[in-house]
Short mmCIF file of C-alpha atoms and ligand atoms in Angstrom, two decimals:
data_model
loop_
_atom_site.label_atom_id
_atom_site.label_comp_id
_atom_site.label_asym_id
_atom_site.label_seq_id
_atom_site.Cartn_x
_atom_site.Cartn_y
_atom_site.Cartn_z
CA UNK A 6 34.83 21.98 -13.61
CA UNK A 7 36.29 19.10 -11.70
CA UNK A 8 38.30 16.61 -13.72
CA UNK A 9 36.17 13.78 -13.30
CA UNK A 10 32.28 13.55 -12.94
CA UNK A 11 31.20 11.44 -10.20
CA UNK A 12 31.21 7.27 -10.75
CA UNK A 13 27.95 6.13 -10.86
CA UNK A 14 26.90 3.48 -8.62
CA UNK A 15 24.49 1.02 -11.07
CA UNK A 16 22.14 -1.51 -9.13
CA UNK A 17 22.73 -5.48 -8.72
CA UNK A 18 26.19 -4.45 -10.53
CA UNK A 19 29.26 -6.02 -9.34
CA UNK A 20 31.83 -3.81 -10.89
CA UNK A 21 34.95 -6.16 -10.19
CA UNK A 22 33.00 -8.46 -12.37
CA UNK A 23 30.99 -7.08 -15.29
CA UNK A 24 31.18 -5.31 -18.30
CA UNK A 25 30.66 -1.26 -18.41
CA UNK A 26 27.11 -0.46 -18.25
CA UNK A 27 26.07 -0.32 -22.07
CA UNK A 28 25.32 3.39 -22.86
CA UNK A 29 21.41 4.06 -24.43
CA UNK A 30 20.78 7.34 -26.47
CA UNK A 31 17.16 6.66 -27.22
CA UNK A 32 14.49 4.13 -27.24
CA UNK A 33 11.68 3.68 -29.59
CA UNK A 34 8.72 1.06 -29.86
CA UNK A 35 10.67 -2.48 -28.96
CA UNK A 36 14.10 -0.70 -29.87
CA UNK A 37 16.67 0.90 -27.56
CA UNK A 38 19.39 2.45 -29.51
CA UNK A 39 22.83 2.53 -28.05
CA UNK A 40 25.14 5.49 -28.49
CA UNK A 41 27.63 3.45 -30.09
CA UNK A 42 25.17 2.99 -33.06
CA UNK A 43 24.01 -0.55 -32.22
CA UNK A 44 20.21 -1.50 -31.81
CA UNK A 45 18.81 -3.95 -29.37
CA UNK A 46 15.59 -5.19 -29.11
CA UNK A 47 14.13 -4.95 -25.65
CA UNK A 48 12.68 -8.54 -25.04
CA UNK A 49 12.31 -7.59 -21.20
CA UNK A 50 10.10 -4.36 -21.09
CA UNK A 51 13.56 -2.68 -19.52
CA UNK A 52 12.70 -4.18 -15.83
CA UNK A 53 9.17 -5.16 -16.54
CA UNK A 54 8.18 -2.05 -16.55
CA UNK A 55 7.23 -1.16 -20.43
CA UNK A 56 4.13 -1.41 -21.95
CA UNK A 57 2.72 0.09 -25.44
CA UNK A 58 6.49 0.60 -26.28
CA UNK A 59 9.39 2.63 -25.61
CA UNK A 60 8.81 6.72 -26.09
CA UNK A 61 5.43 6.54 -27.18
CA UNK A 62 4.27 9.62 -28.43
CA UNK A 63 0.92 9.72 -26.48
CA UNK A 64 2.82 9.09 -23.29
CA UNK A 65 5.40 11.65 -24.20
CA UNK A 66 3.29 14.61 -24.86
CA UNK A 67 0.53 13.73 -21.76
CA UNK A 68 3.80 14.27 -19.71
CA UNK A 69 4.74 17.50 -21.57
CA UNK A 70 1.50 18.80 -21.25
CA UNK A 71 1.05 18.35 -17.51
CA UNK A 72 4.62 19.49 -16.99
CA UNK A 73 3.53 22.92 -18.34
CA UNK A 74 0.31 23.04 -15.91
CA UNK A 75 1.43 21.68 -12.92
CA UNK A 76 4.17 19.49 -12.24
CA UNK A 77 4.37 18.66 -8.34
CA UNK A 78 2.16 19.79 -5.60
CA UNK A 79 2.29 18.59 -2.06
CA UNK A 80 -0.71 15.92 -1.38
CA UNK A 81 -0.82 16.05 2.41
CA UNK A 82 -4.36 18.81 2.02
CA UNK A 83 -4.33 19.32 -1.16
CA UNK A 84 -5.28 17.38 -4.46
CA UNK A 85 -5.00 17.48 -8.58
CA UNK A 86 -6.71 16.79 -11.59
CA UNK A 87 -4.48 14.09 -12.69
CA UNK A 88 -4.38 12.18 -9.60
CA UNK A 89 -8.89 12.36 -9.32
CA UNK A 90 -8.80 11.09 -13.16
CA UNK A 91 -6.47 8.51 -12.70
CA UNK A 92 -8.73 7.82 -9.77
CA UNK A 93 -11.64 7.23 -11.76
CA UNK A 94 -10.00 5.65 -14.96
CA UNK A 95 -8.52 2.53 -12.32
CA UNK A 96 -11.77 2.51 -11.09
CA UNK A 97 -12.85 1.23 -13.96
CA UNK A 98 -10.98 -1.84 -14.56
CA UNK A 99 -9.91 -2.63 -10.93
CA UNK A 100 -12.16 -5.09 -9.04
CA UNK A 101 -14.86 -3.61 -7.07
CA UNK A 102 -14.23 -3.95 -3.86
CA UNK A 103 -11.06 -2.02 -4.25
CA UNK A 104 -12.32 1.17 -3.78
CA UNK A 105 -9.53 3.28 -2.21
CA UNK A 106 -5.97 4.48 -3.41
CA UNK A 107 -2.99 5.41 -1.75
CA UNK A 108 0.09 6.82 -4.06
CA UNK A 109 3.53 6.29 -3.36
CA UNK A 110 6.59 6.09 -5.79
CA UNK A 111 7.59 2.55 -6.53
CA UNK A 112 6.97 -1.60 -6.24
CA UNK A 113 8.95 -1.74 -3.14
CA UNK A 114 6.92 1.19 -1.76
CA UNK A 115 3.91 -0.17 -2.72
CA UNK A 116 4.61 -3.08 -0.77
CA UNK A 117 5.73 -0.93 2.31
CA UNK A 118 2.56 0.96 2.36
CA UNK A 119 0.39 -2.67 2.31
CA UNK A 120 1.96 -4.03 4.85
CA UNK A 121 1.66 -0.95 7.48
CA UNK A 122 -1.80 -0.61 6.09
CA UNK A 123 -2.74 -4.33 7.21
CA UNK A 124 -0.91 -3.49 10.56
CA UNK A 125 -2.59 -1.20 11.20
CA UNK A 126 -5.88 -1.86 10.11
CA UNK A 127 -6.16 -4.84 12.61
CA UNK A 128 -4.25 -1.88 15.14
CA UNK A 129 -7.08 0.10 14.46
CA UNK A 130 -9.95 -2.59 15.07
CA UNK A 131 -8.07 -3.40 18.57
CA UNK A 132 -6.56 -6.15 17.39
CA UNK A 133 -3.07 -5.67 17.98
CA UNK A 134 -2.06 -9.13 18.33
CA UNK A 135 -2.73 -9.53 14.21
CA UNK A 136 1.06 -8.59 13.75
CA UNK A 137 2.48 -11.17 11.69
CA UNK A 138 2.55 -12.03 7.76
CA UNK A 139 2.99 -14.89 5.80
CA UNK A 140 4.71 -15.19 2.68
CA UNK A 141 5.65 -17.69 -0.20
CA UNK A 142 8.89 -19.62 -0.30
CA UNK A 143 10.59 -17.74 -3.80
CA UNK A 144 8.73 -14.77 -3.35
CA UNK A 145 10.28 -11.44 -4.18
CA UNK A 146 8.88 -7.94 -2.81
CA UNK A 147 11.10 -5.36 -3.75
CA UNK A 148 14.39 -4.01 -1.73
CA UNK A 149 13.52 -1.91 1.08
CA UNK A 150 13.31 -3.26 4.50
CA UNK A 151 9.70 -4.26 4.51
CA UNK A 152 9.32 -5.54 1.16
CA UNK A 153 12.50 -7.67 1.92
CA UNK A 154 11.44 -9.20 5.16
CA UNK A 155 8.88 -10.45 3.06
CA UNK A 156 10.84 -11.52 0.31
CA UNK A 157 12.68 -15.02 0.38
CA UNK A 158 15.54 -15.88 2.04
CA UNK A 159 18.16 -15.43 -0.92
CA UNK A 160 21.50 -14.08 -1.46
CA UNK A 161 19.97 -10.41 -2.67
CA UNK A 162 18.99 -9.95 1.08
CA UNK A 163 22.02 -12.31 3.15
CA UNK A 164 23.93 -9.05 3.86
CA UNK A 165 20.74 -7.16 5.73
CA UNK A 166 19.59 -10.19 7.35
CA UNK A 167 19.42 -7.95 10.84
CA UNK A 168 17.12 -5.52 9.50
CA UNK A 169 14.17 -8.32 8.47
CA UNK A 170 11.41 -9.11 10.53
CA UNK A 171 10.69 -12.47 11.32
CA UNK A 172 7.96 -13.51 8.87
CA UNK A 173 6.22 -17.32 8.51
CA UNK A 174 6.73 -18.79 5.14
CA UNK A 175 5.17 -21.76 3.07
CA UNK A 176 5.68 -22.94 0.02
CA UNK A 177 4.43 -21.77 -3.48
CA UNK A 178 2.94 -23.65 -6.11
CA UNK A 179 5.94 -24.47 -7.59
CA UNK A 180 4.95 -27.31 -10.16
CA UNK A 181 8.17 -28.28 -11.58
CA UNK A 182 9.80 -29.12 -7.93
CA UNK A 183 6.94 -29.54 -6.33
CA UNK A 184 7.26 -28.97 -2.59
CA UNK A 185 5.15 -31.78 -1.45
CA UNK A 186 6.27 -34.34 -4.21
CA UNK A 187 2.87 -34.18 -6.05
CA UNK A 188 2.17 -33.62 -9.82
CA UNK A 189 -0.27 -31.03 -10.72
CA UNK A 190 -2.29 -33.70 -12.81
CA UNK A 191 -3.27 -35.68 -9.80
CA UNK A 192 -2.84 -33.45 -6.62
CA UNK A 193 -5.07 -31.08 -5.29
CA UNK A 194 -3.44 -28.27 -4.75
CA UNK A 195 -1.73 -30.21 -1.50
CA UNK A 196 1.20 -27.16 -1.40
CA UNK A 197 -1.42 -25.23 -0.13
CA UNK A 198 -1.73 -27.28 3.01
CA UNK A 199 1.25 -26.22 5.36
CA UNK A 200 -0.20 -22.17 4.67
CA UNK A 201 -4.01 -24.23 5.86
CA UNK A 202 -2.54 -25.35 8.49
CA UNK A 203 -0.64 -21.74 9.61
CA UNK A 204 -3.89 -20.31 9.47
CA UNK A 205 -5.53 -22.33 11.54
CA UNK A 206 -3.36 -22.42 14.45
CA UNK A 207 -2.13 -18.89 14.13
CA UNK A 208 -5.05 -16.68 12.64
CA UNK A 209 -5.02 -15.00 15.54
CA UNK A 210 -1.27 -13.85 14.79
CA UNK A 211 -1.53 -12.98 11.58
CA UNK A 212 -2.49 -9.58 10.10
CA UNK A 213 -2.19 -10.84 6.56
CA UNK A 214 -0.49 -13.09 3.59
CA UNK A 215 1.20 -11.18 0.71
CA UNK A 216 1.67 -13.58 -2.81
CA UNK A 217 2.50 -12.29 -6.09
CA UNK A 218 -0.17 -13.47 -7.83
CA UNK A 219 0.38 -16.42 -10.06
CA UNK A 220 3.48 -15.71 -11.40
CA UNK A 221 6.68 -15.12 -9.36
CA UNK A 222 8.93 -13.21 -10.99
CA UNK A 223 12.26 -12.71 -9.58
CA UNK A 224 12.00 -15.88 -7.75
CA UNK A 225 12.68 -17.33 -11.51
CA UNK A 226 9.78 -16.81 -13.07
CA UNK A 227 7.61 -19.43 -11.30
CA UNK A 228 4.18 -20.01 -12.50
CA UNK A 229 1.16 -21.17 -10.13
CA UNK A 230 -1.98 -22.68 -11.08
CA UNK A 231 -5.25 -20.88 -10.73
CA UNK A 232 -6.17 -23.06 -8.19
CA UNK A 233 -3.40 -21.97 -5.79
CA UNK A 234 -4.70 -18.37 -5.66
CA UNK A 235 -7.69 -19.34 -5.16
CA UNK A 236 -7.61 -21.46 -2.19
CA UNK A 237 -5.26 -18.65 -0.71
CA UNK A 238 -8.15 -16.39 -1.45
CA UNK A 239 -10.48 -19.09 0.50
CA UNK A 240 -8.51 -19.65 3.70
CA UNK A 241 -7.51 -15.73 4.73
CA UNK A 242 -11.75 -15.43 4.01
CA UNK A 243 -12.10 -18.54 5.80
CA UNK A 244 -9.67 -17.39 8.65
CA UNK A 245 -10.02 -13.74 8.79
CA UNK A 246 -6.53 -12.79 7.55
CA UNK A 247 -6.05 -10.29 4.85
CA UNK A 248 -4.98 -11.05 1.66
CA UNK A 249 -1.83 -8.41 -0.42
CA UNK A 250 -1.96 -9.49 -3.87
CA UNK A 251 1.47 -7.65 -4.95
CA UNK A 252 0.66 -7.07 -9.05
CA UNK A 253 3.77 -4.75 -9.04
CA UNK A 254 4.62 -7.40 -12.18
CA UNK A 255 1.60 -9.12 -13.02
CA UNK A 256 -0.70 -6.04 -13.56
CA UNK A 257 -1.85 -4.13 -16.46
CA UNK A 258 -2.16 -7.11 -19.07
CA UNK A 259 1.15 -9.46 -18.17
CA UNK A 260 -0.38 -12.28 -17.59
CA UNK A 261 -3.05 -11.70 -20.20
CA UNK A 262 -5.82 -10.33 -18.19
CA UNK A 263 -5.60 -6.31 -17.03
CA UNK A 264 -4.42 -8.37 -13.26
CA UNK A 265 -3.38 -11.73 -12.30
CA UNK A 266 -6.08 -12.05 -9.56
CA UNK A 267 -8.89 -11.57 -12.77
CA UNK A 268 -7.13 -14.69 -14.10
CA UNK A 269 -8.45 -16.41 -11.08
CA UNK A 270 -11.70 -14.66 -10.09
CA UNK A 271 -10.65 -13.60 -6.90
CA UNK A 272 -10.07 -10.12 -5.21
CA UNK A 273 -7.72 -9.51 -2.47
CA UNK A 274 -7.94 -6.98 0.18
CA UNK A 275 -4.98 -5.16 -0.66
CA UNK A 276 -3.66 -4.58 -4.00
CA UNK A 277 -0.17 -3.25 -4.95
CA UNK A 278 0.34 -1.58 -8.56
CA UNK A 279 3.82 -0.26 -9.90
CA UNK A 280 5.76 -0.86 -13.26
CA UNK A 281 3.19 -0.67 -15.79
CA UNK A 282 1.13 1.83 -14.31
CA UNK A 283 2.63 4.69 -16.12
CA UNK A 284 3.27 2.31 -19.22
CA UNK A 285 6.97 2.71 -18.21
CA UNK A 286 7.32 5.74 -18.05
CA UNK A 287 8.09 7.40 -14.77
CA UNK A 288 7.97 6.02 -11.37
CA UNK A 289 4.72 5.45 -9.36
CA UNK A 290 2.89 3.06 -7.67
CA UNK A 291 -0.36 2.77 -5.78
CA UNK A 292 -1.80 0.70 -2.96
CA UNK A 293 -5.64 -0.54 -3.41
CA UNK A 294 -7.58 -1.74 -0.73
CA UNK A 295 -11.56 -2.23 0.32
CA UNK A 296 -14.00 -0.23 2.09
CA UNK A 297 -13.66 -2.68 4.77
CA UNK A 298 -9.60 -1.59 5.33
CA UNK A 299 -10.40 2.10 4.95
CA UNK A 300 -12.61 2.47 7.27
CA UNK A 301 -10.96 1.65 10.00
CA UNK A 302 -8.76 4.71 8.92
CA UNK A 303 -11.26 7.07 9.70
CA UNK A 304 -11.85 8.02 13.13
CA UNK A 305 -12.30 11.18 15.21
CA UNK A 306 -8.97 9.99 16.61
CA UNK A 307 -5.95 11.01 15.08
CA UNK A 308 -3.97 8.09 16.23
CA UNK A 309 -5.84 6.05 13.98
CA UNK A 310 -4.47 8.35 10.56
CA UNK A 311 -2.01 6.77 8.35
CA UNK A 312 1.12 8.18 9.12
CA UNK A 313 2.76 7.05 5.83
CA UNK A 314 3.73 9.49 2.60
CA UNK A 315 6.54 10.64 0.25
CA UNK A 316 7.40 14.00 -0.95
CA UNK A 317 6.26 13.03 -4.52
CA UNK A 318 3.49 11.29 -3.71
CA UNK A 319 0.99 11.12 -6.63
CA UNK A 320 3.24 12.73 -8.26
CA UNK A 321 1.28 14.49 -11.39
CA UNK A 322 3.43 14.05 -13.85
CA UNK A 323 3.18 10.49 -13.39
CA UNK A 324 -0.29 10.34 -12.91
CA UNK A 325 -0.94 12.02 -15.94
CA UNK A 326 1.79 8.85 -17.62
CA UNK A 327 -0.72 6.76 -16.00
CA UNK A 328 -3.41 8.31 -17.56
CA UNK A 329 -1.83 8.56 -21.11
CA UNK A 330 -1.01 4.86 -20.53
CA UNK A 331 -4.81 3.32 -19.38
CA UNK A 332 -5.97 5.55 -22.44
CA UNK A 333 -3.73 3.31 -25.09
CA UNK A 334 -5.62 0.49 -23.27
CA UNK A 335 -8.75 2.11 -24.99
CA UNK A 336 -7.57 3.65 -28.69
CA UNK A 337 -5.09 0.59 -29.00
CA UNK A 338 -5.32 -3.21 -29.98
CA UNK A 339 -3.09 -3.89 -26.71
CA UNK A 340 -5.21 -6.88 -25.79
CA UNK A 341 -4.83 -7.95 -29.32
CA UNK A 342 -1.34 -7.98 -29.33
CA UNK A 343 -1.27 -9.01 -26.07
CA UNK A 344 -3.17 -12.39 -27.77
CA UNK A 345 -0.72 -12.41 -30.23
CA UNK A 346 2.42 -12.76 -28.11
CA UNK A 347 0.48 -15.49 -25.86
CA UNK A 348 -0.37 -17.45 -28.89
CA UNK A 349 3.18 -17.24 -30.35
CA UNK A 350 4.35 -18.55 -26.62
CA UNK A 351 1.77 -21.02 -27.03
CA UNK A 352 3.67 -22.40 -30.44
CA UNK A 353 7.39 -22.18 -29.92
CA UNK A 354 7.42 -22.65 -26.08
CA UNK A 355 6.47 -26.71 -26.42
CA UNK A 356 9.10 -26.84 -29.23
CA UNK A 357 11.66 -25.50 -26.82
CA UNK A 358 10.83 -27.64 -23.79
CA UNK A 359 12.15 -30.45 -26.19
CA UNK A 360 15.56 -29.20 -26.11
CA UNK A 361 17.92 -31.41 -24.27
CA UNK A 362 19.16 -28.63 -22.59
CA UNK A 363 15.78 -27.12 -21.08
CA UNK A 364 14.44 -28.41 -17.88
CA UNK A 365 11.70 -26.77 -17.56
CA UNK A 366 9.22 -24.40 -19.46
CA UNK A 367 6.67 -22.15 -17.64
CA UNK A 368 4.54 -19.28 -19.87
CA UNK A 369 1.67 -17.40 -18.45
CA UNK A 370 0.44 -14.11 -20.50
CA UNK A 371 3.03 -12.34 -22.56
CA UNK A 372 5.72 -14.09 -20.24
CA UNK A 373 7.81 -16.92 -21.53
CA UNK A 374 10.47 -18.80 -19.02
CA UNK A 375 12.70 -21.60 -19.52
CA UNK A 376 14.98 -23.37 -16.80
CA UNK A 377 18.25 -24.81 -18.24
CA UNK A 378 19.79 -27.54 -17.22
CA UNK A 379 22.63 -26.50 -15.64
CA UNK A 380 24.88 -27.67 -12.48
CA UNK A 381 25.19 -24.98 -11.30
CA UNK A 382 21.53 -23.85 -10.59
CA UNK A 383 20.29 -20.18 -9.15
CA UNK A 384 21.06 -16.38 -9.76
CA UNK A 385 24.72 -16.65 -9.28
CA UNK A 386 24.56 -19.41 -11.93
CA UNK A 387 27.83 -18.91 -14.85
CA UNK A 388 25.38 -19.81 -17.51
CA UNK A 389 23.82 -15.97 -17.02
CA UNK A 390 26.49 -13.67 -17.59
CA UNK A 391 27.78 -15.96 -20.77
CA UNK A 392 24.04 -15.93 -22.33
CA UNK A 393 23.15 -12.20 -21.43
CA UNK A 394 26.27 -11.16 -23.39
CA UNK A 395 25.41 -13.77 -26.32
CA UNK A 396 22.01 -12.18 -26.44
CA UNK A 397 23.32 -8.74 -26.64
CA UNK A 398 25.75 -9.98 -29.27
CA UNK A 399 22.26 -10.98 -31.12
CA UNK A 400 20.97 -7.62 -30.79
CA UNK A 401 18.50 -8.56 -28.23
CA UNK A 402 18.33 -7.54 -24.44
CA UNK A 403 17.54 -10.35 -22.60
CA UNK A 404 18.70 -10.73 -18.80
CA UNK A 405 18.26 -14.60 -17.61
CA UNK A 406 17.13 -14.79 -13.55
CA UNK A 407 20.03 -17.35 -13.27
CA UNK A 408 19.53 -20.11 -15.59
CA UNK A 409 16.30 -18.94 -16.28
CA UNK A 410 15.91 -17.20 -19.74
CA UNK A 411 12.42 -15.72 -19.85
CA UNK A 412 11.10 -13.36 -22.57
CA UNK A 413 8.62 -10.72 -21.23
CA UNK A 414 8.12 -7.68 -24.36
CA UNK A 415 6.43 -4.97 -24.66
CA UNK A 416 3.01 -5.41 -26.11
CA UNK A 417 3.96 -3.21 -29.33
CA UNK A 418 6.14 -6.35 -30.59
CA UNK A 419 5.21 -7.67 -33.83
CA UNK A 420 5.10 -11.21 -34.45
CA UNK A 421 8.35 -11.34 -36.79
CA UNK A 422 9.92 -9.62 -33.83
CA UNK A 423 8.89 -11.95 -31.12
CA UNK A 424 10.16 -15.24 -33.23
CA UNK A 425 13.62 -13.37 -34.08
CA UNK A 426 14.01 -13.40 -30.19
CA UNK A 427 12.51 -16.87 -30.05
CA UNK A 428 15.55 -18.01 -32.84
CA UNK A 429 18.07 -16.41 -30.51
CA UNK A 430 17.27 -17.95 -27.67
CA UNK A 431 17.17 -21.34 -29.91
CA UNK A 432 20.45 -20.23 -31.24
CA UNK A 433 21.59 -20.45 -27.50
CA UNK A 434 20.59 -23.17 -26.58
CA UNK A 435 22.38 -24.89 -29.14
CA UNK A 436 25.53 -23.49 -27.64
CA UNK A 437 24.44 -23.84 -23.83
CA UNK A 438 27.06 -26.09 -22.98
CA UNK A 439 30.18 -24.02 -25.20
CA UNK A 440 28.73 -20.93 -23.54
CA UNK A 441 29.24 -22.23 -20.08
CA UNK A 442 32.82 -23.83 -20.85
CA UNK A 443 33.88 -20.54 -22.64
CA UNK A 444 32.86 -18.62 -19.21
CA UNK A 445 34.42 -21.49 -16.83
CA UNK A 446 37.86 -20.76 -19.18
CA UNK A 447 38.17 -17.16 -18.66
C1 PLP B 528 6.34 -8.53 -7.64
C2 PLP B 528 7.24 -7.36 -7.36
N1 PLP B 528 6.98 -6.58 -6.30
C3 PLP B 528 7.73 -5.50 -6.02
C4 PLP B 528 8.82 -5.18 -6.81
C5 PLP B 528 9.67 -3.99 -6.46
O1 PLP B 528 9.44 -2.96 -7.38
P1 PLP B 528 10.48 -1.76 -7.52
O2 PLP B 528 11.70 -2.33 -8.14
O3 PLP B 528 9.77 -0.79 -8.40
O4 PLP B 528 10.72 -1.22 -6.15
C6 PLP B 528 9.12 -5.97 -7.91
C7 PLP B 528 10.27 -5.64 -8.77
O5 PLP B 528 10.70 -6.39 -9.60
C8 PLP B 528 8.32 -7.09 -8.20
O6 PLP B 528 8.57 -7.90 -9.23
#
């Protein structure tokens, strides 16, 4: 044996600066138990990614069981039960239109495959000068190359700057600092015109626009009004430019519909799903898109084949997750709780926005976010590591964007739950400005 096992490199993790990584035995329902003997209470769905609660049983033996019939089989020519029933089972609660799949592994992936579908897709129809995209000011994609060029400009992606492609931006519906000086009461959706005007000079540019649909999450969290989907929705119809609605967050009940874009009535071309799809469980994501996209797949021409896949593609074992996951949809109260955690939001939100110390408050869904006042704005803000570590103190596992503390649970948390993490985060508040001197003083 060699005397030391290899050092593992942990993600977003500056060594020099933080603590160890804290070490987790087991999770259960909203509970993640550490092997020091402590229990914390996941108020962030570990990475947005957990559903109907951590190592639920239903979940756990659908995996088992498919690991015993079949646990990976190459899906270039050939194809599996789990993947056709998952198949049908999205069909179900996915809008119409979106009548095709393709598998891949993760958000970011997701994300790739969208964008080289809408490339090509205009490719395909001759179009070739349909090249560019548009994205939103704060928006964040996921970390590969693709899904970073269309990310913001931030300090995540400074260092890789050579590898983006140059993509148009406009702003997002970003109420509290609103880009065109407006206030929601009165305006009419005016953020929207700079991306009006982009379309109608450039249409002819532009193979599509990708938006997280009305909530951006790593971008802090930033809710848009219904509206602003909507008349995104209007102009790529309007201008012939497809629309990527990236629900890598927002799907699967977040934001208190099964997606975002049901929240607004609208359905994009293109569709990316991640994170909840398996209820948390194991990695997989899948990219939707219409009849319309597809199509222009299918030719007697081989050029015109998607020349995109990964070696686990559909993988079964997480399609059969997936499965075990929609299925808790149907035997569960999730929408139920899902109501619950939206109307306890709805009470204790208002009463923090009050706090001298929050600027902001933004809830959509089961998500909760509140911008601090703070001087010292933005992920690299000192307010985050000193409140992540009083949270943990608590017993809860909350990890602020910045100064923005959000709370986004699992849908399994009871109401006496929820409030202990809402009196935390009160707690916290109280002690925003010792936190940040104790931090400044180290
Ligand atoms: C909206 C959105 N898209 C894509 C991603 C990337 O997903 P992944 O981390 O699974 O690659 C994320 C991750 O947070 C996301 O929030």
């Amino acid at each position: 044996m060699p005397a030391k096992p290899l050092s593992i490199w942990h993600p977003f993790t500056q060594d020099a600066l933080d603590p160890q990584p804290l070490h987790i035995e087991r999770g259960e329902g909203v509970y993640l138990y550490t092997r020091d003997g402590r229990k914390l209470l996941d108020a962030i769905s570990s990475w947005w990614v957990n559903l109907h609660g951590h190592a639920h049983p239903l979940i756990v033996e659908a995996i088992a069981e498919q690991a015993r019939k079949l646990e990976h089989v190459i899906f270039a020519g050939f194809t599996h039960d789990a993947a056709e029933e998952l198949g049908w089972r999205l069909r179900r609660i996915l809008p119409q239109p979106l009548e095709h799949i393709f598998f891949s592994d993760d958000g970011s992936t997701a994300v790739e495959v969208a964008l080289k579908m809408a490339l090509q897709f205009w490719r395909n129809l001759g179009k070739q000068r349909k090249n560019k995209f548009v994205a939103l000011e704060h928006a964040y994609h996921g970390d590969t190359v693709g899904a970073m060029s269309v990310g913001a400009n931030s300090d995540f992606v400074a260092a890789f700057q050579e590898l983006r492609f140059a993509v148009w931006r406009v702003p997002s519906a970003h109420c509290f600092r609103c880009p065109v000086g407006k206030r929601r009461a009165t305006c009419d959706i005016d953020c929207a015109g700079p991306l009006a005007r982009l379309l109608e000079e450039r249409h002819d540019d532009i193979a599509a626009v990708i938006v997280e649909p009305l909530l951006q999450g790593a971008g802090g969290m930033i809710v848009h009004p219904v509206e602003f989907l909507e008349r995104i929705r209007k102009l790529c119809t309007q201008y012939d430019v497809l629309l990527i609605a990236d629900e890598v967050l927002t799907g699967f009940g977040r934001c208190g519909r099964m997606f975002a874009c049901d929240l607004a009535g609208i359905v994009p071309d293109v569709m990316c799903l991640s994170k909840g799809l398996t209820g948390g469980f194991l990695p997989l994501a899948a990219t939707l898109c219409t009849t319309s996209v597809r199509e222009t797949f299918c030719s007697r021409d081989r050029s015109r084949t998607f020349f995109h896949g990964h070696s686990y593609t559909a993988s079964p074992l997480g399609c059969a997750a997936a499965i075990a996951s929609l299925k808790i949809f149907d035997s569960e109260p999730v929408f139920e709780r899902i109501a619950v955690i939206e109307k306890i939001h709805g009470q204790r939100g208002p009463v923090l926005a009050r706090h001298p110390a929050v600027a902001d408050v933004r809830t959509i869904g089961t998500v909760m976010a509140l911008e601090l006042k703070t001087d010292d704005p933005g992920y690299f803000s000192e307010l985050r590591p000193a409140l992540y570590d009083f949270y943990l103190d608590k017993g809860v596992l909350l990890r602020p964007l910045g100064n923005v503390v959000y709370i986004l649970p699992p849908y399994v948390i009871t109401a006496e739950q929820l409030h202990c993490v809402y009196d935390v985060i009160a707690e916290s508040l109280d002690r925003v400005p010792w936190l940040a001197a104790q931090r400044a003083g180290h």
